[in-house]
Coordinates of C-alpha atoms and ligand atoms in Angstrom, one line a residue:
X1 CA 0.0 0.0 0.0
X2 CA 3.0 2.1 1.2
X3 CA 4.6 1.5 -1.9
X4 CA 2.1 2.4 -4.4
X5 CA 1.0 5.1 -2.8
X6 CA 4.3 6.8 -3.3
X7 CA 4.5 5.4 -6.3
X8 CA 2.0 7.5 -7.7
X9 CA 3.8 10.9 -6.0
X10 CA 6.6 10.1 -7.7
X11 CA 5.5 9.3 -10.9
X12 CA 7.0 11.7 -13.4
X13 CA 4.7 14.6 -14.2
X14 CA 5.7 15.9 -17.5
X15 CA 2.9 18.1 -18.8
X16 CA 5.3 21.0 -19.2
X17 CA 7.7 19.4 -21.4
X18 CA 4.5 19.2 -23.9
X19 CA 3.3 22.9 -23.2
X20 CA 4.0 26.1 -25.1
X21 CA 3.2 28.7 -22.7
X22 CA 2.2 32.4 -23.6
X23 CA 3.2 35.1 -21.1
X24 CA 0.2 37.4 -20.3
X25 CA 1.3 41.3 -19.1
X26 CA -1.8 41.8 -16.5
X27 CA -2.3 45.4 -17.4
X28 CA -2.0 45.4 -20.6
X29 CA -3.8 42.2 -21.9
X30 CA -7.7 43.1 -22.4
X31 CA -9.5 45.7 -20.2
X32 CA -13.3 44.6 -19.5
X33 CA -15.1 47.1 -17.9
X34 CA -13.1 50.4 -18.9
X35 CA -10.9 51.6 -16.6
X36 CA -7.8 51.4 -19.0
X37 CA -6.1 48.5 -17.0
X38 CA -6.6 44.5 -18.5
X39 CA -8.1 42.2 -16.0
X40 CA -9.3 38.9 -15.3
X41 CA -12.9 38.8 -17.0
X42 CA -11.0 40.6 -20.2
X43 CA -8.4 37.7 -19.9
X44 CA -11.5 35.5 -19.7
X45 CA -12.8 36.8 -22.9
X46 CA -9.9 36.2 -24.5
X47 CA -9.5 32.4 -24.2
X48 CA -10.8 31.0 -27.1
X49 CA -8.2 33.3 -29.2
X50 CA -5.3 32.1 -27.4
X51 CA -7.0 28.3 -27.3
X52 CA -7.2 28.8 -31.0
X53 CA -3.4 30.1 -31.3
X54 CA -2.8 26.8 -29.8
X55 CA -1.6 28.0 -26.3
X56 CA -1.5 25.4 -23.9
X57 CA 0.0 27.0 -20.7
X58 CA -0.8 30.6 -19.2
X59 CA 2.1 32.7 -16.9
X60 CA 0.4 35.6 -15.5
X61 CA 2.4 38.4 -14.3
X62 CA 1.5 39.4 -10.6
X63 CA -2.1 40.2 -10.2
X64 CA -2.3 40.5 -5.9
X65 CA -3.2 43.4 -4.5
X66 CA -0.4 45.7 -4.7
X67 CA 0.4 49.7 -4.7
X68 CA 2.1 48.5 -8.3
X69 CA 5.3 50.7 -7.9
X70 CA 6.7 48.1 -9.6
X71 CA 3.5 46.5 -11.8
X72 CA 2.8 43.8 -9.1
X73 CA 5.9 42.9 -8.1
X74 CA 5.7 44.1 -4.9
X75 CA 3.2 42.6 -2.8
X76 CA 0.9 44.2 -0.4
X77 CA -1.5 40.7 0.4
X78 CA -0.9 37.4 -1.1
X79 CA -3.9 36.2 -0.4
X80 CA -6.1 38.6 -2.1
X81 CA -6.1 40.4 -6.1
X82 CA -5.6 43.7 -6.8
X83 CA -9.1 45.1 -7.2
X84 CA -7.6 46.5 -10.5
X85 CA -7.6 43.0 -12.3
X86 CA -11.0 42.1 -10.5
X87 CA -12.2 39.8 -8.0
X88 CA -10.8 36.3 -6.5
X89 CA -13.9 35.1 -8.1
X90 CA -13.0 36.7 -11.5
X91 CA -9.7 34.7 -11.1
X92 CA -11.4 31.5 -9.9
X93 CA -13.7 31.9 -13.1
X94 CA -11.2 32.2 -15.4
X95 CA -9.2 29.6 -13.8
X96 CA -12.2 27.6 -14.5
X97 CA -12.5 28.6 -18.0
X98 CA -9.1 28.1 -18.8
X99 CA -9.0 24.6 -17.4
X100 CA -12.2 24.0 -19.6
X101 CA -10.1 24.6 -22.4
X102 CA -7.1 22.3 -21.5
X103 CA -5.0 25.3 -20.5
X104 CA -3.0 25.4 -17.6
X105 CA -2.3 28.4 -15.4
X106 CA 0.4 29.3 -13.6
X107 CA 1.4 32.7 -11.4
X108 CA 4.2 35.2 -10.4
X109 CA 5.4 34.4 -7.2
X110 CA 7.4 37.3 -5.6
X111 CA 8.6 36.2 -2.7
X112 CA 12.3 38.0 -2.4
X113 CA 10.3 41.3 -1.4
X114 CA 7.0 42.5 -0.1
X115 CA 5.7 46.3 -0.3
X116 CA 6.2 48.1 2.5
X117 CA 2.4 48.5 2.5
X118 CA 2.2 44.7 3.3
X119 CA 0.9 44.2 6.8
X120 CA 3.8 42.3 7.6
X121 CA 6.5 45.4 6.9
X122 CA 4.1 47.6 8.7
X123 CA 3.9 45.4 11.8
X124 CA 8.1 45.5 11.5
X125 CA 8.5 49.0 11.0
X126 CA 6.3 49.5 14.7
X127 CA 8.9 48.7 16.9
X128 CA 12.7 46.5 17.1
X129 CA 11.1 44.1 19.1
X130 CA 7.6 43.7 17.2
X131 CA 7.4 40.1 16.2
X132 CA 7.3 40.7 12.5
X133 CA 10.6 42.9 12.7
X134 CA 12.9 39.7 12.1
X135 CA 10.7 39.3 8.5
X136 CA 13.1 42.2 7.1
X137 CA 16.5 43.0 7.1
X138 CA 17.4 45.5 9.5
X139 CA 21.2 47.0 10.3
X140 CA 22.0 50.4 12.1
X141 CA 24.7 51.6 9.5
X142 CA 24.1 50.6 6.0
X143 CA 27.0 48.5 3.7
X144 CA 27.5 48.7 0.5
X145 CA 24.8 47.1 -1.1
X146 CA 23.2 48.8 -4.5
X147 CA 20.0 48.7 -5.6
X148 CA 19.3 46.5 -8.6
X149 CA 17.5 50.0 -9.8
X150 CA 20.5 52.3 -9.0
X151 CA 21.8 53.3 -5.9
X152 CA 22.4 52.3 -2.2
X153 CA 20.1 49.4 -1.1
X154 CA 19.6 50.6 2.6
X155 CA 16.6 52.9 3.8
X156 CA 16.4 54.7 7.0
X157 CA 13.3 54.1 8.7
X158 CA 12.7 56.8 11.5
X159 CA 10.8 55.7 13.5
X160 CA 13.5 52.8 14.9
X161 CA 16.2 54.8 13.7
X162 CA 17.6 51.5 11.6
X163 CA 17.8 51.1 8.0
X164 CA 15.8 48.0 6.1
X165 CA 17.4 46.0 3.5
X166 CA 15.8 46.9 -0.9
X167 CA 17.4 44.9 -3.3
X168 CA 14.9 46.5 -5.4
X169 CA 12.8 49.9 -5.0
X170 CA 12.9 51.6 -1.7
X171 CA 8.8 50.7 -1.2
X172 CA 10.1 46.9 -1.8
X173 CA 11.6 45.5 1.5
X174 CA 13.5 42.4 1.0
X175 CA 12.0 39.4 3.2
X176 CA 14.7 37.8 5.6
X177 CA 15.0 34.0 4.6
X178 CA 17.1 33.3 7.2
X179 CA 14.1 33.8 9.8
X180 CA 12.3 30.1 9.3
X181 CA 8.7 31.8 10.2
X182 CA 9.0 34.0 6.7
X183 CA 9.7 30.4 4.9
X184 CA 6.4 29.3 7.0
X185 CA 4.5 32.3 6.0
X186 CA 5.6 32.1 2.2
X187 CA 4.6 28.0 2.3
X188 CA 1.5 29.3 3.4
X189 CA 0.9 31.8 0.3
X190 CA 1.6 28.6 -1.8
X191 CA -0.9 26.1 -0.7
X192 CA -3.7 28.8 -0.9
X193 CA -3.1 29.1 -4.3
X194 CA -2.4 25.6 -5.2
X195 CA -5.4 24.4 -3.4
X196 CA -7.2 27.1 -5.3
X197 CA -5.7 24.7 -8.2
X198 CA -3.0 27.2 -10.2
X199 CA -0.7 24.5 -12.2
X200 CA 2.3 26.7 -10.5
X201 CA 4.3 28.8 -10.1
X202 CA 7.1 31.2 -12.1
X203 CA 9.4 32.7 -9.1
X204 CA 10.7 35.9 -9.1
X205 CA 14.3 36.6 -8.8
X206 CA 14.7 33.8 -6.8
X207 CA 18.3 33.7 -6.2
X208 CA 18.4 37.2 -4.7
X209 CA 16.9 35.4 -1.5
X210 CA 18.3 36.8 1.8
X211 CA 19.4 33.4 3.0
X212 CA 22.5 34.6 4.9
X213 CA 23.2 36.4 7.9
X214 CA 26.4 38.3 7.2
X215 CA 26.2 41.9 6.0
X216 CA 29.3 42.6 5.1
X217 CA 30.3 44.6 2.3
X218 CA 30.8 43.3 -1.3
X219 CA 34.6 43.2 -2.8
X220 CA 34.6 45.7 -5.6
X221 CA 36.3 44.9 -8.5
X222 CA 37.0 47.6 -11.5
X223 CA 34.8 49.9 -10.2
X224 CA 32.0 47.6 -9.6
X225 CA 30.7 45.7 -7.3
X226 CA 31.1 41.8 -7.1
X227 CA 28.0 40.1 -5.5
X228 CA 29.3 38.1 -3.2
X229 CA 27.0 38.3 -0.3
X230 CA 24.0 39.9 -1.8
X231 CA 23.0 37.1 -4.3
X232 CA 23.1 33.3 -4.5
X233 CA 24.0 33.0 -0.5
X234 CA 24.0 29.8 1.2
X235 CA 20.5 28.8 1.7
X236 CA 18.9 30.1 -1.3
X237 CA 18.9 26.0 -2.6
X238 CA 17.7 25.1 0.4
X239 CA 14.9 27.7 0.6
X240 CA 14.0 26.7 -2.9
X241 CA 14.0 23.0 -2.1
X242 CA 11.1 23.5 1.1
X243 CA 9.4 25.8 -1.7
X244 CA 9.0 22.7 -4.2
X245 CA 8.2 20.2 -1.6
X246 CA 5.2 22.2 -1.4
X247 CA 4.4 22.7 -4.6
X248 CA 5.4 18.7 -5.6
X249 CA 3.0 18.1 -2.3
X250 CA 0.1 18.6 -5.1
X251 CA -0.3 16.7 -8.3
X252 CA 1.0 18.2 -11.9
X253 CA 2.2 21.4 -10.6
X254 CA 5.5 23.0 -12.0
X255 CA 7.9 25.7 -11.2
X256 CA 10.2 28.2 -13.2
X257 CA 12.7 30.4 -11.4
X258 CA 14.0 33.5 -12.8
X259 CA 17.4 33.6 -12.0
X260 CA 19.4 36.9 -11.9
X261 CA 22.6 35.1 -13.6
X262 CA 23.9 35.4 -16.9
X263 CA 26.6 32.0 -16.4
X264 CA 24.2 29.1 -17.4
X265 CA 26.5 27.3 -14.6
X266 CA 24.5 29.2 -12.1
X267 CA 21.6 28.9 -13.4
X268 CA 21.7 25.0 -14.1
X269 CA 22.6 24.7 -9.9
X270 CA 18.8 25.6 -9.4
X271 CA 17.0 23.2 -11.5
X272 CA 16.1 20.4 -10.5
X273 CA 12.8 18.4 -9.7
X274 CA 13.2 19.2 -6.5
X275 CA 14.1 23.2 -6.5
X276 CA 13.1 24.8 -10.0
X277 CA 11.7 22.4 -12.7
X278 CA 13.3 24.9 -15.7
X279 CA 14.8 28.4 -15.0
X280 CA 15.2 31.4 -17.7
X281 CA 18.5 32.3 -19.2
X282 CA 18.5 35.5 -20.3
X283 CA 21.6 35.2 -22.0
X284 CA 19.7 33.5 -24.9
X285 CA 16.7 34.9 -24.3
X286 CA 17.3 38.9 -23.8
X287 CA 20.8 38.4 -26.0
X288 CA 20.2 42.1 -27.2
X289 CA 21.1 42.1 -30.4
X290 CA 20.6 39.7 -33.5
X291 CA 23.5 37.3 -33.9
X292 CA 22.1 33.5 -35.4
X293 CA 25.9 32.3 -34.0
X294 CA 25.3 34.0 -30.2
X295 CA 21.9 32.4 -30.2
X296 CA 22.8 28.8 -31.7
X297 CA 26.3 28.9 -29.4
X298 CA 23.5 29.9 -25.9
X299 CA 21.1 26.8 -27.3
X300 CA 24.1 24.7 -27.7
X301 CA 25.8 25.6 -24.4
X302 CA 22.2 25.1 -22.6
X303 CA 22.3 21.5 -24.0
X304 CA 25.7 20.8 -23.0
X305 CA 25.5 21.6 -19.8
X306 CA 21.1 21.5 -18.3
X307 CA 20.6 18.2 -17.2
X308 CA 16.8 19.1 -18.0
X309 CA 15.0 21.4 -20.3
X310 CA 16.0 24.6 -21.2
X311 CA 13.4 27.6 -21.7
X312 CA 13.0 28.9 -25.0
X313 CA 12.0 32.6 -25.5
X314 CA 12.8 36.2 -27.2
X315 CA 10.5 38.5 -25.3
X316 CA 9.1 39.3 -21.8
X317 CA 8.0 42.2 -19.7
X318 CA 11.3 43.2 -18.9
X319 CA 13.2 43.5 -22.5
X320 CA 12.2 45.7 -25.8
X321 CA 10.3 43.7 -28.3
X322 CA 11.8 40.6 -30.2
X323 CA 10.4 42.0 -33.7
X324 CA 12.8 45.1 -33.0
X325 CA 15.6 44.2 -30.7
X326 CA 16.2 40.6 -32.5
X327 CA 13.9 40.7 -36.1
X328 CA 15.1 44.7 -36.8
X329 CA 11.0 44.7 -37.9
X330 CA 11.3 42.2 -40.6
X331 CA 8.4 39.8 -40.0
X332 CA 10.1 36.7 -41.4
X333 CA 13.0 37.0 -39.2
X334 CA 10.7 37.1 -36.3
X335 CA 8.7 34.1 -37.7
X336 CA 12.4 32.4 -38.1
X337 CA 13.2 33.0 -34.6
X338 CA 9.6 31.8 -33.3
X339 CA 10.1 28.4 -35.4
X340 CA 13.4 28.0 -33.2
X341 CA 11.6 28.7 -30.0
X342 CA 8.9 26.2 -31.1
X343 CA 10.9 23.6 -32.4
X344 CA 13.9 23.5 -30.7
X345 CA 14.2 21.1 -27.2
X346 CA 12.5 23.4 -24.3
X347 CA 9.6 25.0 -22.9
X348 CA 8.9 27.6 -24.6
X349 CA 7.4 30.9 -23.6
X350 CA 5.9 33.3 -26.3
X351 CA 5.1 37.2 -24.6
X352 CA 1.6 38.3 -25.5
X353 CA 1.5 40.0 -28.9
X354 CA 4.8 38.3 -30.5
X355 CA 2.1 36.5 -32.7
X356 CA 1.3 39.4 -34.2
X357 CA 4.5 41.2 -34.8
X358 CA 4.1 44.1 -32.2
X359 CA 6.7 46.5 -31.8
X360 CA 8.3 48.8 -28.9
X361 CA 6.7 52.1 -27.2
X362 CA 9.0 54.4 -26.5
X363 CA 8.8 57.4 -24.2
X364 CA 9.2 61.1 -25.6
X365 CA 9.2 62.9 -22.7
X366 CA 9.8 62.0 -18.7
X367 CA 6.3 62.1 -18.2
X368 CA 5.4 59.6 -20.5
X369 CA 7.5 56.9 -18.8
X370 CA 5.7 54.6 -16.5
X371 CA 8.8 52.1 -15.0
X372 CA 9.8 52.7 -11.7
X373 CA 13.1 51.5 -13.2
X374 CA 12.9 54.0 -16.4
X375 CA 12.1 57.0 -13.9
X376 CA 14.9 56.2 -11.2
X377 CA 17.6 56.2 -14.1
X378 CA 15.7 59.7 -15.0
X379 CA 16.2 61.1 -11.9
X380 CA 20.0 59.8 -10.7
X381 CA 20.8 61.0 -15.2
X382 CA 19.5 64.7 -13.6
X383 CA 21.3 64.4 -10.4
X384 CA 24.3 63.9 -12.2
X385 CA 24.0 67.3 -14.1
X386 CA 23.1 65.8 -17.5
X387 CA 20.6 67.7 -19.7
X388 CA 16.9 66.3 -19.9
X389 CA 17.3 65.0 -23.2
X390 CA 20.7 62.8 -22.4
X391 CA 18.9 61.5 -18.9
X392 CA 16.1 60.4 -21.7
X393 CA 18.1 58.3 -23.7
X394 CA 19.4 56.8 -20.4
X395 CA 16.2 56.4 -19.1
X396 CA 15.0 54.7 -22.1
X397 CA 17.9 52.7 -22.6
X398 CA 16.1 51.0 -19.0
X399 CA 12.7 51.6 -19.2
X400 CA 11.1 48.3 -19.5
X401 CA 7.3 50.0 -21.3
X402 CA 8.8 49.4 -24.5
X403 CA 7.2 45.7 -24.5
X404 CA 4.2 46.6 -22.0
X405 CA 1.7 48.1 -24.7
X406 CA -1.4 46.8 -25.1
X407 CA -2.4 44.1 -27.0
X408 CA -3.6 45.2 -30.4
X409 CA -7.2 43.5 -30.8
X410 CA -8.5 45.3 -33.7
X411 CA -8.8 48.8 -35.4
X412 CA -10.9 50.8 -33.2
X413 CA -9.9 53.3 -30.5
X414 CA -7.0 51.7 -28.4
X415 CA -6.7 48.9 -30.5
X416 CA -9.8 47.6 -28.8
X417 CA -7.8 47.2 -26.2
X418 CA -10.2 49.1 -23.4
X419 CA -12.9 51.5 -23.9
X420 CA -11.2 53.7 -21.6
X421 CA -7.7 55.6 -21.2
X422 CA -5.5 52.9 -21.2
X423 CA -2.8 53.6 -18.7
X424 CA 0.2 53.1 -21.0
X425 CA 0.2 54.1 -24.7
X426 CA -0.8 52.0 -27.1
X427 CA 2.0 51.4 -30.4
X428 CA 0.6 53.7 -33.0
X429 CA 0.6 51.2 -35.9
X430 CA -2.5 49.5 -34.0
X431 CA -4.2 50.2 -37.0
X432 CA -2.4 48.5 -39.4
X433 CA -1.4 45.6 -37.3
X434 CA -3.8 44.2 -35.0
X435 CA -5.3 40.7 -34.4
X436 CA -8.9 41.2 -36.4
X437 CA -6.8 42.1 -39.0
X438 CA -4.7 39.2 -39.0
X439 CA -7.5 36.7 -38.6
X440 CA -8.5 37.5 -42.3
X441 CA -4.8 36.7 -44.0
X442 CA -3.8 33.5 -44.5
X443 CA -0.3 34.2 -44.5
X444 CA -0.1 36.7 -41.7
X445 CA 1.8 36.1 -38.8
X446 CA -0.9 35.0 -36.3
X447 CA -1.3 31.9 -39.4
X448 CA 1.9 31.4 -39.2
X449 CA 2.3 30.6 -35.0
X450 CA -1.3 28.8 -35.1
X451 CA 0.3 26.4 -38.1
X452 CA 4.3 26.5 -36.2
X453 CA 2.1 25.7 -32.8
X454 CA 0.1 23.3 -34.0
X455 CA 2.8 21.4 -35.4
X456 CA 4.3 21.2 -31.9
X457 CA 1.2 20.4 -30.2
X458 CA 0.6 17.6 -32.7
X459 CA 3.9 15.8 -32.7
X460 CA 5.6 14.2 -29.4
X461 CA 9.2 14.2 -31.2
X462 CA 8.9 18.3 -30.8
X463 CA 7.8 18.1 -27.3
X464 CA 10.5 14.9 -26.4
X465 CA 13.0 14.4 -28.6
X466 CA 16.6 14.5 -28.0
X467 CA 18.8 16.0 -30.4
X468 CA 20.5 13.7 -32.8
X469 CA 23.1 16.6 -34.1
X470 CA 22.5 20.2 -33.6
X471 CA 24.7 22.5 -35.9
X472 CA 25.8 25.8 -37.0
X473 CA 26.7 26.6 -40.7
X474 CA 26.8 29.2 -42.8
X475 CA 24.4 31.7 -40.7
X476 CA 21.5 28.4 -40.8
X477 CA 20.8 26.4 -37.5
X478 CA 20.3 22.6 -38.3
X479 CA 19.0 20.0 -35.8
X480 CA 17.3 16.8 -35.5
X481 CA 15.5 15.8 -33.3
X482 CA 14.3 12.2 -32.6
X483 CA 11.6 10.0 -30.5
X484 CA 10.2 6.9 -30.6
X485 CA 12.2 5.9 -34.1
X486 CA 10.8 9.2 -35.8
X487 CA 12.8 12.0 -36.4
X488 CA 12.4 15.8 -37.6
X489 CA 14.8 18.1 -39.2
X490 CA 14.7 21.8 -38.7
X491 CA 16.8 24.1 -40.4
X492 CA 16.5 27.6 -40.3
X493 CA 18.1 30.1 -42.4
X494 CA 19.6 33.6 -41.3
X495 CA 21.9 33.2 -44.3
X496 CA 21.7 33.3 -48.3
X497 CA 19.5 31.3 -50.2
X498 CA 19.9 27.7 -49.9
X499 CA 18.5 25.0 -51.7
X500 CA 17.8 21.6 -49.0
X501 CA 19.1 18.3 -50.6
X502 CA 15.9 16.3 -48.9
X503 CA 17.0 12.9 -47.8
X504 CA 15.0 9.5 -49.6
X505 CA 11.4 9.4 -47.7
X506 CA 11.4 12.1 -46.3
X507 CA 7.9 14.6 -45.9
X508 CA 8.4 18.2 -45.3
X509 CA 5.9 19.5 -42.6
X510 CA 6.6 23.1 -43.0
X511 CA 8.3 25.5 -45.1
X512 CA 10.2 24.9 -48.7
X513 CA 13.5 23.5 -50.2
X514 CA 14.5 26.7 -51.5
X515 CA 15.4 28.5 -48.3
X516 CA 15.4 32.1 -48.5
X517 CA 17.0 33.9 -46.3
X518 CA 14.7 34.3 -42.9
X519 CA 13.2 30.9 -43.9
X520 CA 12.5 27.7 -42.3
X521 CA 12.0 24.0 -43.5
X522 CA 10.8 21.5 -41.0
X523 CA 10.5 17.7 -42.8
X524 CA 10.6 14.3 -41.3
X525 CA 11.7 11.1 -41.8
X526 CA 10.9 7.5 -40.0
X527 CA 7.5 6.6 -39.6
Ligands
LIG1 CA1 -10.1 46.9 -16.3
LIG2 CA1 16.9 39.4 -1.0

């Protein structure tokens, strides 16, 4: 009885490996009611689009009620939403919904930082020997600790005369993990929403956890500080690993960790099935400009050294657009890129409105940025003496609302997008590239993912196989991959043209022989 009980815990659950998720911005997704902000019941709405797309997995950036300094990011109650994206029974319905339609769900779990409007930093801030005081970190002089956003780390609170620890914003206080009640309290968090029945979870900078107790400064190393005691302490894997007992504590439930690493040795330290199932690396996936031999040497260096599954991705909330940072607006290269993401071995992850081509926002004046990280870079440009226009093209250079616009629906006013004001600008080609208008072309972009998506949905070797050889030549990416004694060759072109020799019995799936350049072929061979 023992035996087979555990028997069935254990038993491998490998939905993910078969998923393509689609990353939904909350805010900017679909606004029901008006207000200018997306929420749940638009998100609702919007289902049968993305079940028709092919979308099999939902991430939802952080929709709990929050002051949104940082969109979401910085929690003010993890048990409730943020009034802006609706109700807990909006989310319950369209968890409900989604679920009807074989999608999973799975949510943005912040857990490095709270707001300092969270009833547990307010309870702290009271008094040194309040018993939520030890859930922060609290020293008397400051070290030298930056911001991730720019500048010192450390906040003087008055009222106790100490400072508290920010990795991030100064309303963001980082949680202590080195206090076993806040690993309690966090657990806590998770089984409310897993009981609620979210498929997981995607955690947020999750080696920046406080694990360690000693403050001391970091070494600094041509000018710059090395992050020695700040990030990836001792105890952050052991943190990670009571997190996913939790989580693996309910059937078919998943985890992704961002990591805040660009060595895919760090990185690959965190996954596991018992800490992070797959973690981002941003070195393929925010690689900032086009290079086919920087992306084919990241996916090759991922499969060299991940035990398991790498994620594959060009966009997110946090990087300019893949049709301009990666495709330079060309269409095809985009689709080239998305035929990589979707055929290549890994989870991949498209960011809402990559089907469609959208493009970056970008801010003419200081009072049309919206990141807390675009405005601080702003104001330390300012403080430094430079002229408004230079601290613009440094703020811009970080402000993340270049790939926060919303969605582009249809031609009408805001793309359709809300009735209202929507609370960031909408791209101003809306009107000639939007979904309703890509519905009624056959070869638009949209056609283009449902067909690449469906192809991966409908074929296990996409979603398992291993690699037989995966090669770089002439500007084209070649692989095979193989499952079950069938195999499929991809090879995509960022080269000249090239004319495919096809081996005897083989079917192409997708694309021609005659490769243009920003082409794909995809054939198989085997039964
Ligand atoms: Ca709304
Ligand atoms: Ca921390």
């Amino acid at each position: 009885m023992i035996f087979s009980a555990l028997h069935t815990v254990a038993q491998e659950n490998t939905w993910w490996k078969e998923t393509v998720f689609y990353q939904i911005y909350m805010p900017s997704y679909a606004d029901s009611q008006g207000d200018g902000y997306g929420d749940f019941n638009g998100i609702t709405g919007k289902l049968d689009y993305l079940k028709e797309l092919g979308i099999t997995g939902i991430w939802l950036t952080p929709f709990l009620r929050s002051p949104k300094v940082d969109n979401g990011y910085d929690v003010a109650d993890y048990y409730a939403v943020d009034p802006t994206y609706g109700t807990l029974d909006d989310f319950k319905n369209f968890l409900h919904e989604a679920h009807k339609r074989d999608i999973k769900v799975i949510m943005d779990m912040v857990v490095n930082h709270t707001s300092t409007e969270c009833e547990w930093f307010k309870e702290a801030q009271k008094s040194k020997d309040n018993p939520y005081r030890d859930y922060y970190i609290w020293q008397d002089k400051p070290n030298n600790w930056e911001s991730f956003f720019g500048g010192t780390a450390w906040q003087l609170d008055e009222t106790t005369n100490q400072y508290y620890y920010h990795k991030f914003d100064v309303t963001m206080a980082d949680l202590n993990w080195s206090n076993p009640k806040v690993v309690a309290e966090v657990e806590k968090v998770l089984r409310f929403w897993l009981s609620l029945g979210v498929d997981g979870f995607r955690f947020d900078v999750i080696n920046f956890l406080t694990t360690n107790g000693i403050l001391q400064d970091n070494p600094i190393k041509n000018g710059s500080q090395e992050h020695l005691y700040d990030i990836n302490q001792p105890g952050v894997k052991a943190a990670l690993k009571q997190l996913k007992a939790v989580v693996n504590s309910y059937p078919n439930r998943f985890t992704v960790g961002e990591i805040g690493s660009d060595k895919v040795e760090v990185l690959k330290q965190y996954q596991s099935p018992e800490m992070m199932d797959v973690v981002f690396n941003f070195n393929f996936g925010s690689i900032a400009e086009f290079s086919a031999q920087k992306i084919f040497s990241e996916l090759h260096s991922m499969e060299q050294q991940m035990e398991s599954y790498p994620t594959l991705f060009f966009g997110s909330h946090d990087m300019p657009r893949m049709m301009n940072r990666l495709a330079n607006g060309n269409p095809d290269k985009a689709m080239a890129l998305a035929a990589l993401m979707l055929t290549a071995r890994g989870v991949p992850f498209v960011y809402y409105g990559e089907e469609i081509g959208m493009h970056n926002i970008l801010a003419n004046s200081y009072d049309e940025i919206v990141d807390i990280q675009g405005k601080t870079h702003y104001k330390l440009a300012i403080a430094e003496e430079k002229t408004e226009n230079e601290a613009l093209t440094i703020a811009n250079s970080h402000n993340r609302d270049k790939s926060r616009s919303p969605m582009q629906w249809n031609g009408s006013a805001s793309a359709g997008f809300t009735t209202g004001r929507p609370w960031i600008s909408v791209n101003k080609g809306y009107s000639s590239n939007n979904v309703a208008l890509q519905e009624q072309d056959k070869n638009s972009m949209l056609a283009r993912y449902k067909a690449l998506i469906a192809l991966r949905n409908s074929q296990p070797v996409l979603q398992y196989g291993s690699y037989k050889n995966l090669d770089f030549k002439d500007d084209r990416i070649t692989f095979t991959r193989s499952y079950n004694g069938r195999d499929i060759t991809v090879i995509i072109n960022f080269g000249n043209d090239y004319k495919v020799t096809l081996p005897a019995k083989s079917k192409i799936l997708s694309g021609s022989i005659n490769l243009k350049p920003n082409s794909f072929i995809l054939y198989t061979t085997g039964e």
